[in-house]
Amino acid sequence: MSKGEIVLGCLAPHPPHVVYAENPEQNEAFAEGGWETLRWGYHRLARKLKKIDYDAMVIFTPHWQTYIGTHFLGLPKFQSKSVDPVFPNLFRYNYDISVDVDLAEEMKNEASEAGIITKMMRNPDFRVDYGTITSCHMLNPEWDKPIVTISSNRNAHYYSAEVMNEQAGALGEACAKAIENSGKKVVLISSHSLSHRHFVTESPLPEDMSKEHIYNHSQYVWDMKLVELMREGKMKEVVDIIPEFTEQTIAETEAGGLTWMMAAMGFPDFSAEIYGYQSVIGTGNLIAAWDPNSETREIVL
Amino acid sequence: MDEGPEILFGIYCPPHPQPLLSPDDNSGYRKLREGFELCKTRIEESGADIILVYSTTWPSIVGHQIQAHPNPTWTHVDDDFHYLGSMPYSFKIDTDFAEKYMECCKDRGLHSRTVAYDGFPIDTGSIVALKLLNPENKIPACIVSSNMYANRAETIVLGKAARDAIKYQKKKAVVVVVSSLSNRMFTEHINPSEDRIHSAKDDEWNKKILEFFDAGRLEDISQLSRDIHNQIRVSKVVAYKPAWWLAATMGQHNNYEGEVLAYEALHGSGGAVIMLTPSKESVGDKEFDEDDVEYYHGDRDVLSQGDI
Ligand SMILES: [Fe+2]
């Protein structure tokens, strides 16, 4: 068996607004559009993924929050409806998801061996979180590849963003090892926004783009600093400043996704592909990808 | 003096699913379960016509969300404790009250909305509370979320709005807060029979808070909220809000008969079932100078003022 590999890493924010604005048949709500900068960026990245040969998507989500270790989806099928607890007016999505349970178990075992507390989730009534669904829908609306969802352990709450960074990094390394041993080609997804201060009110028409802007300029400046470092291929530096970035912008990096993905990919020193940046209800959202193959790597934006 | 609404009593109870799903895994879980059951009997005997729940495990961002589906029905599974089993539920919600509560929030400057969607994910804490306190849906309920960004002023006003709604509709209400005391859990899986409070410090603080509850000093606990948050609350949110909401809803004083029905560990966190019944007998010994708030004016725009 040949060695498995990570064929692409994606930073894929999951405001349910982008799925809402697409009006897929799975979602009950209806929108008149909105957030095109993000959606069109997603479309382009989805087209790139169509050209990549891969077996599964592995996604790290902030919306399956666990305090007792890191959990992995551990049943082959999940079919239900996901209703966003914060934006139920926008997101009521009927899903039918296949899971690569073998890969999930291999990652779980490798993480356990590395000393990380882990658990397989095998309750058939469990609802898959909307972060997973939004990011995966936007990257692969056909849902024709199995996924693995990894929960986010809330080390940042219990200890500090520094501890979170260490733990998420260790988890990333363990997952990379498991992927290598699996012989599979895997796309990693880190599902989150950058700066993450929300407006606490919503306009009557949520997709009214005349109302959409970043919460404040400081959030924007921080987000742009990260984008600049990503363009320069300085991912080690990005991960090193994540604790400060997280604190200053209440960033959704607090869950550990970006650190996990970058550690799994060996902290890329090549440029990220930038697909779009836009605010959603005040938060800063970036779509980016890291392509380890220098022949297919592009300057997108 | 203000002719207040008729609030029969308040209940403070923990959000973890063990008392519902695995009460026999630890004698403490069983004691908590018995505490819930005693509250259930008291509610049934009280003549209450609404149970209003404020749940710390229902976070909201867009203002304050109020459950208004007449019959929310689903099978819920907890993010951490999924292996303990599923929680099927079917609740009876007082939709008229939900609408009135929302209006009362708006009248006091709060952004608020009702939610009534099939399949809306009701949180573990609300489910545990309503399934144990009102298992046959004898009394209609309502649930309000805990806004992630809300702090003292906003939460107190949210409690006062609940008071307005209860008074306006002339309800006899039981108000329930779903919250741990100390909320630090063990970060590894434990044998439930070996469960204990995470640290001696958490245990001491919990016991001090319980002394206050036992003496009926709810307003004192409300005033101590920031200290409690700093000392024994893992910072998932900006503040320890349930005491603010409960005190504001129940009338901001110390004249209650307090009963601590159980205090036990739940995977390391402090779980207590407490009843507070308005009385004329108990007496607090403190006065407070922190401003009381009637209307929420929003953020103070500190960031955009002064020289930067
Ligand atoms: Fe999120």
XYZ file of C-alpha atoms and ligand atoms in Angstrom:
610
model
C 0.000 0.000 0.000
C 1.332 3.419 -0.899
C 1.553 6.086 1.729
C -1.506 8.212 2.347
C -1.253 11.949 1.963
C -2.938 15.274 2.542
C -3.724 16.589 -0.910
C -5.197 19.941 0.095
C -5.895 21.971 3.225
C -8.845 24.368 3.190
C -9.771 27.199 5.511
C -13.536 27.092 5.060
C -15.660 29.451 7.175
C -19.121 28.214 8.047
C -21.517 31.113 8.562
C -24.793 29.414 7.651
C -25.573 32.558 5.668
C -23.576 31.289 2.705
C -25.620 28.091 2.427
C -28.798 30.103 2.978
C -27.818 32.459 0.153
C -27.241 29.524 -2.226
C -30.792 28.195 -1.829
C -29.861 24.521 -2.086
C -32.790 22.110 -2.070
C -31.653 20.717 1.301
C -32.262 24.039 3.077
C -35.777 25.103 4.010
C -35.162 28.847 4.182
C -35.220 31.048 1.082
C -32.799 33.888 0.337
C -32.481 36.559 -2.312
C -28.726 35.951 -2.449
C -26.013 37.749 -0.521
C -22.333 37.316 0.455
C -21.257 36.699 -3.154
C -17.589 37.364 -2.459
C -17.511 34.333 -0.205
C -19.850 32.178 -2.232
C -18.080 32.783 -5.519
C -14.768 32.101 -3.817
C -16.197 28.845 -2.535
C -17.425 27.965 -6.043
C -13.947 28.393 -7.434
C -12.364 26.293 -4.702
C -15.041 23.626 -5.213
C -14.078 23.516 -8.904
C -10.441 23.011 -7.967
C -11.446 20.162 -5.664
C -13.239 18.478 -8.565
C -9.880 18.184 -10.284
C -8.150 16.685 -7.273
C -8.150 12.952 -6.629
C -9.105 12.320 -2.998
C -10.847 9.688 -0.870
C -12.232 11.640 2.092
C -12.605 15.040 3.725
C -11.544 15.443 7.336
C -13.077 18.452 9.027
C -12.327 20.061 12.383
C -15.349 21.976 13.656
C -15.857 24.592 16.384
C -19.543 23.679 16.626
C -19.110 20.253 18.058
C -17.656 21.444 21.314
C -16.282 18.863 23.680
C -14.683 19.416 27.044
C -13.724 15.823 27.688
C -11.219 15.076 24.973
C -11.477 15.049 21.198
C -14.334 13.086 19.632
C -14.675 11.569 16.159
C -17.835 10.677 14.241
C -17.938 6.893 14.367
C -20.925 5.617 12.376
C -21.067 5.199 8.575
C -24.260 7.220 8.016
C -25.916 10.246 9.543
C -29.211 11.450 8.158
C -31.280 14.132 9.820
C -32.031 17.830 9.855
C -29.621 20.423 11.169
C -31.180 23.608 12.547
C -28.743 26.348 13.473
C -29.388 27.294 17.122
C -28.268 30.883 16.516
C -29.673 31.475 13.017
C -32.613 29.065 12.787
C -34.287 31.547 10.461
C -31.538 30.905 7.890
C -30.440 27.312 8.261
C -32.655 24.246 8.464
C -30.772 21.770 6.362
C -31.689 18.162 5.623
C -28.503 16.161 5.391
C -27.435 12.672 4.422
C -23.784 12.182 5.238
C -21.386 9.271 4.773
C -18.501 8.910 7.192
C -15.167 7.178 6.610
C -15.266 5.347 9.931
C -12.016 3.444 9.285
C -10.142 6.688 8.831
C -11.831 8.186 11.892
C -10.758 5.223 13.985
C -7.197 5.349 12.691
C -6.962 9.023 13.636
C -8.553 8.347 16.996
C -6.075 5.555 17.743
C -3.079 7.557 16.639
C -4.206 10.506 18.776
C -4.739 8.235 21.792
C -1.265 6.861 21.397
C 0.065 10.397 21.401
C -1.561 10.886 24.818
C -4.605 12.825 23.652
C -7.938 12.014 25.305
C -10.254 10.682 22.599
C -13.696 9.185 22.109
C -15.622 7.717 19.173
C -19.168 9.042 18.813
C -21.456 6.124 18.011
C -24.902 7.357 18.987
C -27.085 7.143 15.838
C -29.320 9.986 17.053
C -26.402 12.427 17.176
C -26.889 15.532 15.046
C -23.982 16.574 12.885
C -23.112 20.212 13.611
C -23.870 23.027 11.201
C -20.200 23.995 10.879
C -19.430 20.648 9.297
C -22.458 20.852 7.052
C -21.875 24.412 5.878
C -18.180 23.988 5.054
C -18.655 20.607 3.390
C -21.689 21.752 1.430
C -19.842 24.746 0.046
C -16.756 22.720 -0.883
C -18.595 19.702 -2.236
C -22.315 20.354 -2.787
C -22.697 16.886 -4.337
C -21.659 15.275 -1.051
C -20.081 12.448 -3.047
C -17.121 11.902 -0.718
C -17.182 10.544 2.810
C -16.198 12.838 5.619
C -14.810 12.598 9.134
C -15.757 15.254 11.673
C -13.412 15.925 14.567
C -14.804 17.786 17.570
C -13.022 20.790 19.024
C -11.819 20.340 22.557
C -12.169 23.645 24.362
C -8.682 23.959 25.750
C -8.807 27.711 25.246
C -11.670 27.912 27.773
C -10.160 25.534 30.289
C -6.559 26.643 30.117
C -5.450 29.239 27.577
C -5.075 29.845 23.866
C -1.434 28.766 24.218
C -2.427 25.365 25.596
C -5.046 25.079 22.864
C -2.355 25.754 20.275
C -0.089 23.026 21.677
C -2.874 20.458 21.920
C -4.358 21.194 18.508
C -0.868 20.940 17.024
C -0.308 17.544 18.628
C -3.676 16.380 17.309
C -2.738 17.572 13.820
C 0.489 15.599 13.876
C -1.335 12.465 15.042
C -3.964 12.852 12.314
C -1.260 13.299 9.663
C 0.407 10.099 10.804
C -2.896 8.225 10.666
C -3.592 9.550 7.171
C -0.147 8.440 6.023
C -0.728 4.945 7.398
C -4.216 4.747 5.898
C -2.912 4.968 2.338
C -5.709 7.462 1.593
C -5.693 10.813 -0.115
C -7.353 13.279 2.204
C -8.561 16.884 2.051
C -8.357 18.672 5.395
C -10.874 21.348 6.309
C -10.465 23.849 9.074
C -13.954 25.240 9.477
C -14.074 28.728 11.004
C -14.038 32.493 10.629
C -11.034 34.636 11.502
C -12.126 37.599 13.649
C -15.351 36.611 15.300
C -17.160 39.499 16.980
C -20.781 39.394 15.874
C -23.381 42.080 15.714
C -26.088 41.117 18.173
C -28.860 42.406 15.966
C -29.854 41.266 12.510
C -31.395 43.378 9.772
C -34.960 42.460 8.782
C -33.614 41.011 5.538
C -30.424 39.222 6.611
C -29.073 39.186 3.039
C -29.357 42.973 2.726
C -25.743 43.607 1.762
C -26.027 47.345 2.381
C -25.934 46.466 6.094
C -22.995 44.070 6.060
C -19.606 45.220 7.309
C -16.825 44.200 9.681
C -17.548 44.722 13.387
C -14.688 47.178 13.781
C -11.525 48.248 12.015
C -9.203 46.561 14.470
C -10.704 43.187 13.560
C -10.105 43.963 9.895
C -6.482 44.983 10.410
C -5.758 41.769 12.307
C -7.477 39.652 9.671
C -5.434 41.330 6.934
C -2.223 40.716 8.868
C -3.006 37.000 8.833
C -3.856 37.049 5.121
C -0.543 38.759 4.398
C 1.414 36.109 6.319
C -0.518 33.366 4.526
C 0.338 34.872 1.154
C 3.985 34.972 2.198
C 3.870 31.301 3.180
C 4.669 32.008 6.819
C 2.354 29.510 8.444
C 4.590 28.787 11.401
C 4.471 32.481 12.207
C 0.688 32.510 11.828
C 0.338 29.646 14.284
C 2.716 31.348 16.704
C 0.572 34.496 16.838
C -2.766 32.655 16.977
C -3.052 33.033 20.774
C -2.698 36.806 20.528
C -4.845 37.038 17.410
C -7.517 34.956 19.107
C -7.558 37.145 22.166
C -7.568 40.426 20.266
C -10.305 39.542 17.787
C -12.286 36.895 19.741
C -11.290 34.796 16.743
C -12.831 31.450 15.971
C -9.279 30.122 15.764
C -9.841 29.598 19.504
C -11.230 26.157 18.709
C -7.876 25.067 17.261
C -8.799 24.280 13.649
C -6.160 26.269 11.826
C -3.404 25.125 14.181
C -4.539 21.514 13.764
C -4.504 21.754 9.982
C -1.194 23.577 9.732
C 0.513 21.113 12.086
C -0.876 18.207 10.071
C 0.539 19.801 6.908
C 3.935 20.454 8.486
C 3.453 24.262 8.682
C 3.526 25.108 4.948
C 6.190 27.553 3.820
C 4.490 28.072 0.465
C 1.833 30.662 -0.383
C -1.764 30.036 0.452
C -4.300 30.345 -2.319
C -6.696 33.135 -1.330
C -10.282 32.721 -2.564
C -12.133 35.529 -0.803
C -12.630 37.566 2.336
C -15.946 39.018 3.501
C -17.712 39.883 6.702
C -20.836 38.064 7.799
C -22.854 39.668 10.618
C -19.654 41.499 11.543
C -17.254 38.530 11.602
C -14.224 38.243 9.278
C -14.320 35.254 6.948
C -11.494 34.068 4.730
C -11.520 31.203 2.260
C -8.001 29.924 1.617
C -6.306 26.713 0.541
C -2.865 25.198 0.862
C -1.901 23.025 -2.064
C 1.217 20.907 -1.385
C 1.544 20.197 -5.112
C 3.604 23.042 -6.588
C 2.409 22.176 -10.093
C -1.250 22.774 -9.333
C -0.757 25.570 -6.800
C -2.100 28.882 -8.095
C -2.277 32.545 -7.326
C -6.035 32.905 -7.173
C -6.602 36.378 -5.784
C -44.648 49.485 46.803
C -44.548 47.545 43.564
C -47.291 44.921 43.358
C -45.024 42.236 41.911
C -45.921 39.308 39.740
C -46.854 36.031 41.331
C -43.668 34.008 41.357
C -44.326 30.926 43.449
C -40.709 29.862 43.740
C -37.419 29.628 41.920
C -35.328 26.573 41.143
C -31.600 26.416 40.435
C -30.553 23.108 38.842
C -27.607 21.672 36.870
C -27.517 21.142 33.096
C -25.602 17.844 32.935
C -27.489 14.796 31.682
C -26.405 12.259 34.354
C -29.382 12.776 36.688
C -31.636 12.080 33.700
C -29.706 9.376 31.867
C -27.523 7.584 34.415
C -28.794 8.342 37.930
C -27.549 5.029 39.269
C -23.939 5.450 38.154
C -23.172 7.419 41.308
C -25.125 7.979 44.529
C -24.688 11.717 44.010
C -26.407 11.589 40.612
C -29.276 9.798 42.348
C -29.458 12.496 45.043
C -29.637 15.181 42.383
C -32.353 13.197 40.656
C -34.293 13.021 43.918
C -33.867 16.777 44.275
C -35.390 17.264 40.818
C -38.220 14.908 41.736
C -39.048 16.790 44.902
C -39.176 20.005 42.862
C -41.445 18.274 40.367
C -43.890 17.340 43.120
C -43.797 20.856 44.546
C -44.470 22.308 41.107
C -47.429 19.997 40.606
C -48.855 20.943 43.976
C -48.232 24.654 43.553
C -50.945 25.547 41.094
C -48.334 27.075 38.778
C -49.453 27.851 35.264
C -46.064 28.418 33.694
C -42.492 27.156 34.129
C -40.023 29.697 32.768
C -36.504 28.359 32.118
C -33.304 30.391 31.620
C -30.662 28.009 30.353
C -26.923 28.664 30.372
C -26.478 25.889 27.811
C -28.552 27.735 25.218
C -26.234 30.469 23.935
C -27.569 33.088 21.547
C -25.892 35.825 19.558
C -28.715 37.713 17.890
C -30.324 39.156 21.011
C -32.355 36.968 23.309
C -34.148 34.014 21.803
C -37.340 32.697 23.320
C -38.732 29.281 22.488
C -42.183 29.597 20.949
C -42.842 26.319 19.159
C -46.068 24.962 20.693
C -44.736 21.424 20.769
C -40.998 21.095 20.122
C -40.232 17.442 19.561
C -36.905 15.799 18.821
C -34.363 13.295 20.064
C -31.361 15.130 21.455
C -27.839 13.834 22.032
C -25.272 15.668 24.143
C -21.971 16.714 22.533
C -19.813 15.229 25.305
C -22.038 12.617 26.956
C -23.480 11.015 23.798
C -22.515 7.568 25.119
C -24.968 7.925 28.022
C -27.871 7.721 25.574
C -30.361 9.839 23.673
C -32.882 12.273 25.124
C -36.194 12.137 23.273
C -38.405 15.065 24.183
C -41.765 16.576 23.433
C -42.585 19.734 25.368
C -45.629 21.936 25.721
C -44.656 25.580 25.251
C -46.797 28.549 26.227
C -46.521 30.462 22.959
C -48.605 33.412 24.164
C -46.220 33.887 27.011
C -43.228 33.600 24.673
C -44.633 36.389 22.486
C -45.394 38.573 25.487
C -41.926 38.013 26.949
C -40.412 39.080 23.631
C -42.523 42.249 23.609
C -41.553 43.029 27.191
C -37.888 42.623 26.229
C -38.337 45.091 23.399
C -40.095 47.549 25.705
C -36.971 47.535 27.842
C -34.565 48.099 24.959
C -33.482 44.501 24.397
C -33.179 42.856 21.016
C -35.251 39.716 21.237
C -37.026 37.227 19.048
C -39.092 34.099 19.363
C -38.020 30.882 17.643
C -40.538 28.315 16.473
C -38.950 25.862 14.062
C -39.431 22.123 13.731
C -36.226 20.443 14.799
C -34.772 23.454 16.591
C -32.000 22.083 18.814
C -33.187 22.615 22.368
C -30.136 22.440 24.622
C -29.158 19.678 27.028
C -29.773 21.786 30.137
C -33.322 22.781 29.192
C -34.152 19.210 28.235
C -32.807 17.755 31.483
C -34.708 20.347 33.505
C -38.041 20.062 31.726
C -37.966 16.270 31.484
C -37.289 15.936 35.201
C -39.348 18.851 36.523
C -42.352 18.511 34.249
C -42.228 15.002 32.760
C -45.858 14.844 31.718
C -46.036 18.432 30.457
C -48.713 19.146 33.030
C -47.684 22.775 33.051
C -46.800 24.782 29.941
C -43.210 25.986 29.796
C -41.093 28.617 28.101
C -37.322 28.776 27.603
C -35.094 31.818 27.142
C -31.518 31.777 25.860
C -28.384 33.200 27.414
C -26.806 35.742 25.068
C -23.069 35.164 24.689
C -22.151 38.825 24.842
C -24.695 39.987 27.407
C -23.330 41.242 30.693
C -24.868 42.481 33.925
C -27.096 45.327 32.771
C -28.540 43.389 29.870
C -29.158 40.258 31.922
C -30.837 42.131 34.742
C -33.099 43.880 32.260
C -33.866 40.485 30.692
C -34.977 39.274 34.120
C -37.126 42.359 34.668
C -38.771 41.823 31.301
C -39.674 38.282 32.406
C -41.219 39.808 35.501
C -43.207 42.245 33.378
C -44.543 39.427 31.205
C -45.512 37.241 34.154
C -47.260 40.158 35.785
C -49.026 41.285 32.617
C -50.408 37.828 31.935
C -51.253 37.331 35.616
C -49.457 33.983 35.620
C -48.455 31.982 38.606
C -44.904 31.187 37.658
C -42.123 28.872 38.673
C -38.815 30.214 37.379
C -35.923 27.869 36.702
C -32.277 28.601 36.131
C -30.234 25.821 34.576
C -26.603 26.256 35.524
C -23.713 24.578 37.303
C -22.080 26.223 40.280
C -18.368 25.643 39.588
C -18.291 24.512 35.964
C -14.846 22.948 35.536
C -15.236 19.338 34.496
C -12.532 16.717 34.392
C -10.935 16.788 30.966
C -10.697 13.014 30.820
C -13.218 10.235 31.019
C -13.697 9.038 34.575
C -15.339 6.139 36.302
C -18.619 7.787 37.402
C -18.421 6.078 40.778
C -15.260 8.120 41.430
C -16.790 11.473 40.529
C -15.899 14.376 42.831
C -15.710 18.171 42.683
C -12.749 19.131 40.501
C -10.816 20.936 43.220
C -11.009 21.851 46.891
C -11.221 25.488 45.872
C -14.256 24.876 43.668
C -15.837 22.871 46.473
C -15.273 25.605 49.049
C -16.706 28.297 46.811
C -19.693 26.132 45.958
C -20.371 25.581 49.640
C -20.106 29.288 50.355
C -22.604 30.046 47.583
C -24.890 27.337 48.948
C -24.793 28.955 52.392
C -26.150 32.102 50.776
C -28.811 30.157 48.904
C -29.743 28.303 52.048
C -30.237 31.632 53.837
C -32.360 32.907 50.950
C -29.843 35.624 50.075
C -30.395 35.625 46.334
C -29.636 39.310 45.779
C -26.353 38.860 47.638
C -25.408 36.063 45.247
C -26.368 38.274 42.330
C -24.042 40.974 43.674
C -21.266 38.414 44.086
C -21.648 37.208 40.526
C -18.438 38.710 39.162
C -16.390 37.240 42.005
C -17.966 33.855 41.449
C -17.187 34.065 37.740
C -13.553 34.916 38.368
C -13.077 32.253 40.992
C -14.841 29.130 39.803
C -16.218 29.581 36.325
C -14.404 28.413 33.223
C -14.594 31.421 30.901
C -16.840 30.115 28.170
C -18.812 33.366 28.329
C -18.109 36.851 29.657
C -19.888 36.530 32.986
C -21.795 34.322 35.419
C -25.265 35.441 34.473
C -27.828 33.038 35.933
C -27.834 34.665 39.387
C -28.450 38.069 37.801
C -31.364 36.756 35.784
C -32.887 34.794 38.653
C -32.551 37.646 41.142
C -33.939 40.214 38.712
C -36.840 37.951 37.779
C -37.649 37.136 41.393
C -37.480 40.697 42.665
C -33.910 41.618 43.719
C -34.016 41.002 47.428
C -32.921 38.526 50.069
C -36.239 37.491 51.494
C -36.570 33.898 50.488
C -36.707 30.590 52.180
C -33.810 28.689 50.667
C -33.573 24.923 50.469
C -30.515 23.175 49.102
C -31.986 19.824 48.091
C -28.756 18.333 46.753
C -25.176 19.305 46.024
C -23.043 16.800 44.143
C -20.299 16.483 41.571
C -21.145 16.063 37.896
C -17.982 15.018 36.083
C -16.107 17.407 38.360
C -18.445 20.379 38.124
C -20.676 21.493 40.994
C -24.312 20.515 40.553
C -26.964 21.660 42.990
C -30.731 21.511 43.093
C -32.004 24.477 45.079
C -35.422 25.947 45.787
C -36.064 29.550 46.725
C -39.519 30.457 47.976
C -40.432 34.105 48.605
C -40.915 34.699 52.318
C -41.141 37.532 54.771
C -38.798 36.105 57.318
C -35.223 35.875 56.168
C -33.149 39.014 56.291
C -30.016 39.971 54.398
C -27.370 42.144 55.963
C -26.067 44.096 53.000
C -26.900 47.190 50.985
C -25.573 47.751 47.493
C -24.401 50.751 45.555
C -24.109 49.239 42.097
C -26.673 50.861 39.816
C -29.921 49.089 39.278
C -30.916 49.045 35.611
C -34.415 49.409 34.230
C -33.774 49.852 30.516
C -30.968 48.542 28.315
C -29.220 51.277 26.332
C -26.684 49.055 24.551
C -22.915 49.367 24.557
C -21.463 52.636 25.801
C -19.256 53.178 22.729
C -16.159 53.378 24.877
C -14.029 52.309 21.915
C -15.037 55.184 19.696
C -14.533 57.936 22.276
C -11.500 59.827 23.514
C -8.102 60.074 21.846
C -6.951 56.853 20.251
Fe -18.916 29.318 13.982
